[in-house]
mmCIF file of C-alpha atoms in Angstrom:
data_model
loop_
_atom_site.group_PDB
_atom_site.id
_atom_site.type_symbol
_atom_site.label_atom_id
_atom_site.label_comp_id
_atom_site.label_asym_id
_atom_site.label_seq_id
_atom_site.Cartn_x
_atom_site.Cartn_y
_atom_site.Cartn_z
ATOM 1 C CA UNK Q 244 201.374 111.458 122.401
ATOM 2 C CA UNK Q 245 204.045 109.136 123.826
ATOM 3 C CA UNK Q 246 206.785 108.095 121.728
ATOM 4 C CA UNK Q 247 205.506 104.270 121.942
ATOM 5 C CA UNK Q 248 201.875 105.643 120.034
ATOM 6 C CA UNK Q 249 203.999 107.225 117.177
ATOM 7 C CA UNK Q 250 206.246 104.600 116.677
ATOM 8 C CA UNK Q 251 203.070 102.184 116.397
ATOM 9 C CA UNK Q 252 201.651 104.119 114.226
ATOM 10 C CA UNK Q 253 204.436 104.460 111.712
ATOM 11 C CA UNK Q 254 204.760 100.607 112.325
ATOM 12 C CA UNK Q 255 200.921 99.830 111.084
ATOM 13 C CA UNK Q 256 201.640 101.945 108.198
ATOM 14 C CA UNK Q 257 202.718 100.817 105.024
ATOM 15 C CA UNK Q 258 206.131 102.581 103.649
ATOM 16 C CA UNK Q 259 205.498 103.810 100.136
ATOM 17 C CA UNK Q 260 208.000 103.012 97.385
ATOM 18 C CA UNK Q 261 210.414 105.514 98.108
ATOM 19 C CA UNK Q 262 210.561 104.501 101.748
ATOM 20 C CA UNK Q 263 208.782 107.328 102.818
ATOM 21 C CA UNK Q 264 206.264 106.919 105.492
ATOM 22 C CA UNK Q 265 202.913 108.551 103.671
ATOM 23 C CA UNK Q 266 200.545 110.955 105.275
ATOM 24 C CA UNK Q 267 197.997 109.116 107.242
ATOM 25 C CA UNK Q 268 195.279 111.865 107.378
ATOM 26 C CA UNK Q 269 195.676 112.301 103.680
ATOM 27 C CA UNK Q 270 195.281 108.844 102.728
ATOM 28 C CA UNK Q 271 192.050 108.680 105.121
ATOM 29 C CA UNK Q 272 191.138 112.105 103.063
ATOM 30 C CA UNK Q 273 191.097 110.543 99.907
ATOM 31 C CA UNK Q 274 189.153 106.975 100.985
ATOM 32 C CA UNK Q 275 186.455 108.992 102.154
ATOM 33 C CA UNK Q 276 186.369 111.053 98.719
ATOM 34 C CA UNK Q 277 186.471 108.406 96.594
ATOM 35 C CA UNK Q 278 183.334 105.887 97.970
ATOM 36 C CA UNK Q 279 180.912 109.250 97.073
ATOM 37 C CA UNK Q 280 181.950 109.493 93.610
ATOM 38 C CA UNK Q 281 181.975 106.321 92.973
ATOM 39 C CA UNK Q 282 178.278 106.105 93.750
ATOM 40 C CA UNK Q 283 177.648 109.091 91.795
ATOM 41 C CA UNK Q 284 179.428 107.865 88.833
ATOM 42 C CA UNK Q 285 177.613 104.364 89.241
ATOM 43 C CA UNK Q 286 174.099 106.106 89.336
ATOM 44 C CA UNK Q 287 172.531 106.232 85.937
ATOM 45 C CA UNK Q 288 171.454 110.017 84.706
ATOM 46 C CA UNK Q 289 167.470 109.988 84.183
ATOM 47 C CA UNK Q 290 167.454 111.579 80.478
ATOM 48 C CA UNK Q 291 164.064 113.144 80.887
ATOM 49 C CA UNK Q 292 165.384 114.945 84.250
ATOM 50 C CA UNK Q 293 162.408 113.831 86.283
ATOM 51 C CA UNK Q 294 160.985 117.637 86.069
ATOM 52 C CA UNK Q 295 157.620 118.427 87.607
ATOM 53 C CA UNK Q 296 155.503 119.830 84.118
ATOM 54 C CA UNK Q 297 151.557 121.048 84.320
ATOM 55 C CA UNK Q 298 151.424 118.254 81.533
ATOM 56 C CA UNK Q 299 152.864 115.361 83.984
ATOM 57 C CA UNK Q 300 150.214 117.067 86.485
ATOM 58 C CA UNK Q 301 147.482 116.234 84.546
ATOM 59 C CA UNK Q 302 148.575 112.579 84.150
ATOM 60 C CA UNK Q 303 149.206 111.740 87.383
ATOM 61 C CA UNK Q 304 145.488 113.640 88.120
ATOM 62 C CA UNK Q 305 144.335 111.221 85.325
ATOM 63 C CA UNK Q 306 146.031 108.378 86.478
ATOM 64 C CA UNK Q 307 144.520 108.748 90.240
ATOM 65 C CA UNK Q 308 140.963 109.353 88.901
ATOM 66 C CA UNK Q 309 140.482 106.497 86.809
ATOM 67 C CA UNK Q 310 142.309 104.102 89.700
ATOM 68 C CA UNK Q 311 139.422 104.883 92.061
ATOM 69 C CA UNK Q 312 136.755 102.150 92.330
ATOM 70 C CA UNK Q 313 134.333 105.289 92.880
ATOM 71 C CA UNK Q 314 134.724 107.209 89.511
ATOM 72 C CA UNK Q 315 133.546 103.967 87.809
ATOM 73 C CA UNK Q 316 130.718 103.373 89.870
ATOM 74 C CA UNK Q 317 129.682 106.843 89.498
ATOM 75 C CA UNK Q 318 130.236 107.052 86.051
ATOM 76 C CA UNK Q 319 128.244 104.113 85.140
ATOM 77 C CA UNK Q 320 125.356 105.459 87.489
ATOM 78 C CA UNK Q 321 125.235 108.343 85.990
ATOM 79 C CA UNK Q 322 125.128 107.017 82.053
ATOM 80 C CA UNK Q 323 122.416 104.507 83.386
ATOM 81 C CA UNK Q 324 120.282 107.092 84.512
ATOM 82 C CA UNK Q 325 120.498 109.918 82.134
ATOM 83 C CA UNK Q 326 120.149 106.954 79.045
ATOM 84 C CA UNK Q 327 117.449 105.295 81.015
ATOM 85 C CA UNK Q 328 115.052 108.374 81.618
ATOM 86 C CA UNK Q 329 116.101 109.730 78.138
ATOM 87 C CA UNK Q 330 115.417 106.856 76.077
ATOM 88 C CA UNK Q 331 112.125 105.286 77.829
ATOM 89 C CA UNK Q 332 110.713 109.077 77.976
ATOM 90 C CA UNK Q 333 111.479 109.577 74.205
ATOM 91 C CA UNK Q 334 109.678 106.178 73.669
ATOM 92 C CA UNK Q 335 106.654 107.077 75.387
ATOM 93 C CA UNK Q 336 106.363 109.948 73.489
ATOM 94 C CA UNK Q 337 106.695 108.889 70.118
ATOM 95 C CA UNK Q 338 103.845 105.877 71.005
ATOM 96 C CA UNK Q 339 101.577 109.162 71.747
ATOM 97 C CA UNK Q 340 100.071 111.193 68.940
ATOM 98 C CA UNK Q 341 99.640 114.100 71.376
ATOM 99 C CA UNK Q 342 103.372 114.468 72.133
ATOM 100 C CA UNK Q 343 104.906 112.264 69.038
ATOM 101 C CA UNK Q 344 106.256 115.873 67.577
ATOM 102 C CA UNK Q 345 108.464 116.330 70.897
ATOM 103 C CA UNK Q 346 109.625 112.579 71.191
ATOM 104 C CA UNK Q 347 113.096 113.261 69.088
ATOM 105 C CA UNK Q 348 113.716 116.153 71.575
ATOM 106 C CA UNK Q 349 112.867 113.793 75.135
ATOM 107 C CA UNK Q 350 116.501 112.142 75.102
ATOM 108 C CA UNK Q 351 117.738 114.840 76.942
ATOM 109 C CA UNK Q 352 114.666 114.268 79.490
ATOM 110 C CA UNK Q 353 117.353 112.414 82.005
ATOM 111 C CA UNK Q 354 120.243 115.132 82.310
ATOM 112 C CA UNK Q 355 118.835 116.946 85.569
ATOM 113 C CA UNK Q 356 119.163 113.337 87.127
ATOM 114 C CA UNK Q 357 122.592 112.499 85.682
ATOM 115 C CA UNK Q 358 124.000 115.849 86.867
ATOM 116 C CA UNK Q 359 122.860 115.009 90.257
ATOM 117 C CA UNK Q 360 125.522 111.965 89.950
ATOM 118 C CA UNK Q 361 128.020 113.931 88.149
ATOM 119 C CA UNK Q 362 128.194 116.713 91.285
ATOM 120 C CA UNK Q 363 128.571 113.537 93.359
ATOM 121 C CA UNK Q 364 131.543 112.487 91.459
ATOM 122 C CA UNK Q 365 133.053 116.033 91.171
ATOM 123 C CA UNK Q 366 132.787 116.603 94.993
ATOM 124 C CA UNK Q 367 134.661 112.788 95.503
ATOM 125 C CA UNK Q 368 137.415 113.297 93.575
ATOM 126 C CA UNK Q 369 139.194 115.847 95.838
ATOM 127 C CA UNK Q 370 137.136 115.155 98.904
ATOM 128 C CA UNK Q 371 138.363 111.647 98.858
ATOM 129 C CA UNK Q 372 141.944 112.600 98.963
ATOM 130 C CA UNK Q 373 141.318 115.252 101.946
ATOM 131 C CA UNK Q 374 139.554 112.077 104.227
ATOM 132 C CA UNK Q 375 142.573 109.424 103.216
ATOM 133 C CA UNK Q 376 145.192 112.150 103.334
ATOM 134 C CA UNK Q 377 146.193 111.486 100.040
ATOM 135 C CA UNK Q 378 146.385 115.153 99.414
ATOM 136 C CA UNK Q 379 149.344 115.277 101.422
ATOM 137 C CA UNK Q 380 151.130 113.448 98.565
ATOM 138 C CA UNK Q 381 149.923 115.001 96.096
ATOM 139 C CA UNK Q 382 151.227 118.497 97.299
ATOM 140 C CA UNK Q 383 154.335 116.565 97.479
ATOM 141 C CA UNK Q 384 154.302 115.507 93.899
ATOM 142 C CA UNK Q 385 152.906 118.826 92.717
ATOM 143 C CA UNK Q 386 153.822 121.936 95.345
ATOM 144 C CA UNK Q 387 152.182 124.347 93.090
ATOM 145 C CA UNK Q 388 148.709 124.792 94.048
ATOM 146 C CA UNK Q 389 147.149 126.306 91.217
ATOM 147 C CA UNK Q 390 148.811 123.980 89.158
ATOM 148 C CA UNK Q 391 147.253 120.827 91.249
ATOM 149 C CA UNK Q 392 143.984 122.726 91.391
ATOM 150 C CA UNK Q 393 143.630 123.338 87.776
ATOM 151 C CA UNK Q 394 144.908 119.835 86.479
ATOM 152 C CA UNK Q 395 141.995 118.203 88.594
ATOM 153 C CA UNK Q 396 139.649 120.670 87.090
ATOM 154 C CA UNK Q 397 140.746 119.863 83.754
ATOM 155 C CA UNK Q 398 140.566 115.839 84.589
ATOM 156 C CA UNK Q 399 137.136 116.588 86.237
ATOM 157 C CA UNK Q 400 135.563 118.371 83.460
ATOM 158 C CA UNK Q 401 136.697 116.413 80.511
ATOM 159 C CA UNK Q 402 135.299 113.234 82.307
ATOM 160 C CA UNK Q 403 132.152 114.984 83.157
ATOM 161 C CA UNK Q 404 131.877 115.835 79.512
ATOM 162 C CA UNK Q 405 132.384 112.644 77.965
ATOM 163 C CA UNK Q 406 129.615 111.151 80.398
ATOM 164 C CA UNK Q 407 127.211 113.619 78.888
ATOM 165 C CA UNK Q 408 127.620 113.613 75.779
ATOM 166 C CA UNK Q 409 128.362 109.843 76.055
ATOM 167 C CA UNK Q 410 124.761 109.392 77.899
ATOM 168 C CA UNK Q 411 123.081 111.475 75.086
ATOM 169 C CA UNK Q 412 124.331 109.023 72.173
ATOM 170 C CA UNK Q 413 123.803 106.091 74.008
ATOM 171 C CA UNK Q 414 119.991 107.531 74.689
ATOM 172 C CA UNK Q 415 119.045 108.458 70.823
ATOM 173 C CA UNK Q 416 120.743 104.784 70.111
ATOM 174 C CA UNK Q 417 118.875 102.886 72.671
ATOM 175 C CA UNK Q 418 114.999 104.828 71.618
ATOM 176 C CA UNK Q 419 115.712 105.444 68.252
ATOM 177 C CA UNK Q 420 114.372 101.809 66.825
ATOM 178 C CA UNK Q 421 111.393 102.254 68.820
ATOM 179 C CA UNK Q 422 110.030 105.761 67.939
ATOM 180 C CA UNK Q 423 107.937 104.834 65.174
ATOM 181 C CA UNK Q 424 109.660 107.063 62.599
ATOM 182 C CA UNK Q 425 110.023 110.015 65.167
ATOM 183 C CA UNK Q 426 113.579 109.838 66.047
ATOM 184 C CA UNK Q 427 115.864 112.722 64.422
ATOM 185 C CA UNK Q 428 119.215 112.382 62.802
ATOM 186 C CA UNK Q 429 122.435 112.879 64.285
ATOM 187 C CA UNK Q 430 123.724 114.181 60.921
ATOM 188 C CA UNK Q 431 121.302 117.515 61.718
ATOM 189 C CA UNK Q 432 123.779 119.851 63.339
ATOM 190 C CA UNK Q 433 120.981 121.816 65.619
ATOM 191 C CA UNK Q 434 119.863 117.453 67.124
ATOM 192 C CA UNK Q 435 123.576 117.036 67.538
ATOM 193 C CA UNK Q 436 123.670 120.033 69.675
ATOM 194 C CA UNK Q 437 122.263 118.306 72.089
ATOM 195 C CA UNK Q 438 125.171 115.625 72.329
ATOM 196 C CA UNK Q 439 128.196 118.267 72.860
ATOM 197 C CA UNK Q 440 125.650 120.662 75.111
ATOM 198 C CA UNK Q 441 125.055 117.879 77.427
ATOM 199 C CA UNK Q 442 128.889 117.063 77.742
ATOM 200 C CA UNK Q 443 129.075 120.919 78.534
ATOM 201 C CA UNK Q 444 126.571 121.209 81.016
ATOM 202 C CA UNK Q 445 127.347 117.678 83.111
ATOM 203 C CA UNK Q 446 131.350 119.640 83.103
ATOM 204 C CA UNK Q 447 129.941 122.491 84.651
ATOM 205 C CA UNK Q 448 127.855 120.653 86.931
ATOM 206 C CA UNK Q 449 130.923 118.581 88.100
ATOM 207 C CA UNK Q 450 133.172 121.633 88.473
ATOM 208 C CA UNK Q 451 131.160 123.742 90.336
ATOM 209 C CA UNK Q 452 130.774 120.507 92.708
ATOM 210 C CA UNK Q 453 134.853 120.411 92.561
ATOM 211 C CA UNK Q 454 134.888 123.661 93.789
ATOM 212 C CA UNK Q 455 132.550 123.248 96.747
ATOM 213 C CA UNK Q 456 134.916 120.517 97.566
ATOM 214 C CA UNK Q 457 138.014 122.416 97.929
ATOM 215 C CA UNK Q 458 136.046 124.903 99.900
ATOM 216 C CA UNK Q 459 134.364 122.440 102.402
ATOM 217 C CA UNK Q 460 136.659 119.465 102.496
ATOM 218 C CA UNK Q 461 133.930 117.335 103.595
ATOM 219 C CA UNK Q 462 132.274 114.768 100.994
ATOM 220 C CA UNK Q 463 128.808 114.929 103.014
ATOM 221 C CA UNK Q 464 128.999 118.846 103.116
ATOM 222 C CA UNK Q 465 130.235 119.035 99.762
ATOM 223 C CA UNK Q 466 127.347 116.588 98.154
ATOM 224 C CA UNK Q 467 124.477 118.108 100.495
ATOM 225 C CA UNK Q 468 125.498 122.076 99.304
ATOM 226 C CA UNK Q 469 125.571 120.718 95.945
ATOM 227 C CA UNK Q 470 122.339 119.153 96.032
ATOM 228 C CA UNK Q 471 120.959 122.129 98.079
ATOM 229 C CA UNK Q 472 121.984 124.690 95.339
ATOM 230 C CA UNK Q 473 120.885 122.482 92.449
ATOM 231 C CA UNK Q 474 117.276 120.822 93.855
ATOM 232 C CA UNK Q 475 116.358 121.591 97.338
ATOM 233 C CA UNK Q 476 116.463 125.491 97.364
ATOM 234 C CA UNK Q 477 114.231 125.176 94.119
ATOM 235 C CA UNK Q 478 111.222 124.105 96.876
ATOM 236 C CA UNK Q 479 110.992 127.189 98.866
ATOM 237 C CA UNK Q 480 111.422 129.488 95.962
ATOM 238 C CA UNK Q 481 108.805 128.163 94.020
ATOM 239 C CA UNK Q 482 106.265 128.520 96.578
ATOM 240 C CA UNK Q 483 107.617 132.209 97.169
ATOM 241 C CA UNK Q 484 107.419 132.598 93.230
ATOM 242 C CA UNK Q 485 103.410 131.897 93.296
ATOM 243 C CA UNK Q 486 103.247 135.097 95.459
ATOM 244 C CA UNK Q 487 106.541 137.569 94.747
ATOM 245 C CA UNK Q 488 107.574 138.301 91.097
ATOM 246 C CA UNK Q 489 111.551 139.062 92.451
ATOM 247 C CA UNK Q 490 111.392 135.312 93.633
ATOM 248 C CA UNK Q 491 110.102 133.776 90.271
ATOM 249 C CA UNK Q 492 113.206 135.726 88.525
ATOM 250 C CA UNK Q 493 115.411 134.325 91.114
ATOM 251 C CA UNK Q 494 114.439 131.050 90.367
ATOM 252 C CA UNK Q 495 115.618 131.425 86.804
ATOM 253 C CA UNK Q 496 119.051 131.814 88.503
ATOM 254 C CA UNK Q 497 119.568 128.281 89.395
ATOM 255 C CA UNK Q 498 122.072 125.972 88.186
ATOM 256 C CA UNK Q 499 119.623 123.790 86.732
ATOM 257 C CA UNK Q 500 117.600 126.302 85.111
ATOM 258 C CA UNK Q 501 120.665 128.097 83.523
ATOM 259 C CA UNK Q 502 121.891 124.734 82.380
ATOM 260 C CA UNK Q 503 119.188 124.290 80.057
ATOM 261 C CA UNK Q 504 120.569 126.944 77.921
ATOM 262 C CA UNK Q 505 123.793 124.905 77.249
ATOM 263 C CA UNK Q 506 122.338 121.300 77.050
ATOM 264 C CA UNK Q 507 119.441 122.715 74.702
ATOM 265 C CA UNK Q 508 121.774 125.330 72.701
ATOM 266 C CA UNK Q 509 119.153 125.822 69.816
ATOM 267 C CA UNK Q 510 116.120 126.152 71.919
ATOM 268 C CA UNK Q 511 114.251 123.010 70.856
ATOM 269 C CA UNK Q 512 112.656 122.446 74.382
ATOM 270 C CA UNK Q 513 112.490 126.107 75.816
ATOM 271 C CA UNK Q 514 112.216 129.176 74.497
ATOM 272 C CA UNK Q 515 114.699 131.995 76.531
ATOM 273 C CA UNK Q 516 113.388 135.808 76.484
ATOM 274 C CA UNK Q 517 109.876 135.128 78.209
ATOM 275 C CA UNK Q 518 109.127 138.041 80.337
ATOM 276 C CA UNK Q 519 106.688 136.526 82.790
ATOM 277 C CA UNK Q 520 108.882 133.476 83.269
ATOM 278 C CA UNK Q 521 111.670 131.537 84.849
ATOM 279 C CA UNK Q 522 113.259 131.944 81.376
ATOM 280 C CA UNK Q 523 113.217 135.814 81.113
ATOM 281 C CA UNK Q 524 116.980 135.865 80.240
ATOM 282 C CA UNK Q 525 118.284 135.619 76.589
ATOM 283 C CA UNK Q 526 119.844 132.489 75.880
ATOM 284 C CA UNK Q 527 123.567 134.066 76.311
ATOM 285 C CA UNK Q 528 122.268 135.523 79.537
ATOM 286 C CA UNK Q 529 121.544 131.813 81.177
ATOM 287 C CA UNK Q 530 124.881 130.220 79.610
ATOM 288 C CA UNK Q 531 127.029 133.055 81.277
ATOM 289 C CA UNK Q 532 125.355 132.567 84.685
ATOM 290 C CA UNK Q 533 125.978 128.783 84.417
ATOM 291 C CA UNK Q 534 129.481 129.238 83.844
ATOM 292 C CA UNK Q 535 129.351 131.682 86.725
ATOM 293 C CA UNK Q 536 128.210 128.886 88.865
ATOM 294 C CA UNK Q 537 131.113 126.670 88.131
ATOM 295 C CA UNK Q 538 134.227 129.086 88.027
ATOM 296 C CA UNK Q 539 132.949 130.858 90.898
ATOM 297 C CA UNK Q 540 133.138 128.156 93.284
ATOM 298 C CA UNK Q 541 136.394 126.745 92.255
ATOM 299 C CA UNK Q 542 137.760 130.414 92.493
ATOM 300 C CA UNK Q 543 136.937 130.538 96.051
ATOM 301 C CA UNK Q 544 138.168 126.782 96.406
ATOM 302 C CA UNK Q 545 141.543 128.253 94.857
ATOM 303 C CA UNK Q 546 141.638 131.133 97.302
ATOM 304 C CA UNK Q 547 141.450 129.057 100.422
ATOM 305 C CA UNK Q 548 143.362 126.013 98.956
ATOM 306 C CA UNK Q 549 146.447 128.258 98.467
ATOM 307 C CA UNK Q 550 146.113 129.803 101.989
ATOM 308 C CA UNK Q 551 145.409 126.859 104.024
ATOM 309 C CA UNK Q 552 147.405 123.801 105.315
ATOM 310 C CA UNK Q 553 146.467 120.490 104.096
#
C-alpha cells in the first residue's frame, strides 16, 4: 500500500479522545456484531415454544378436515340417507301388523347405505391431500409420519362415530311419533346399543377406507376398492354360495356382514352362531373380524407411508 493511501485512511478515521487512531478492522467487527444481536433482542420469545406435539397434530388435522366443503357435504349425505331409510322403514313396519314387532329395531335399516358415504369421506380426507399436494405441507408441519397417520385416524374415527351415532338418534326421533306405540325407549340400555354400535361401525368403515387411501393415494382407486370390498364382491360370492358351502362361509367375513355384530350389539336383529348361515361365527369373533378390516389397511398404509416419498 502506498504512503498516500495510508494517509487518506488515517485522515478519514476520527481520532479517539486520547488522540490515537482507532483500529479500523475492530471498529467494523463491532458494528457487524451489534446489528444481529439487536435484532435477536428485539424478537419476542414464544412462551409456548411452538414445539410440535401429538395434541397439536390432532388439532391441525381437525382444522383441515372441518375446513373442507367435502367433509360437510358427505357428512350430511351420510346422515340424511341413514335417517330417511331407517325412519321410513321403521314407520312402515309399525303400520303393518306382520312386522310391527320389528319396527323399533328397523331404525338401523339404513346403516349400510350410510356406511357407503362414510367410506367415501374416509378416502377423501387423505387422497385429497395427495391430489392437491397438501400432503407435503402436512409432512413439513408433522415430520413424524406415524404421528401424522394416527392423528388423521383419530379425527376420521371420531367424526365417523359422531355421524353414525347422530344418525341413529335422529332416525329414532323422526320415527317415534309415527310408530303407533311401537317405538322403543332410549332409556333401555340394550336399545341404546344401536346408537353407540352404529357409531363404532361407521368409524370402522371410515378407518378402513382411510387405510386404503394411504395405500393407493388415489381417490378413485381407494373408493373403488372400498366399494368392491363392501358390495361388489358380495354378488359373485352369493352366487357361488348357492353351490359351495365354503363360499357361504367366505361371505360371512365381508365387512358389511361382520359390521352387524357391531351395530347390533345385543343381537336384536341377527342371532350369531348359526352353523348353516353366513352368521356362523360367534358375535365376538365377527366383531374381531370387522376390527381387522379397519386395522389391517391402516397398518399396511402406515408401512408404505413411512417408506415412500410424498
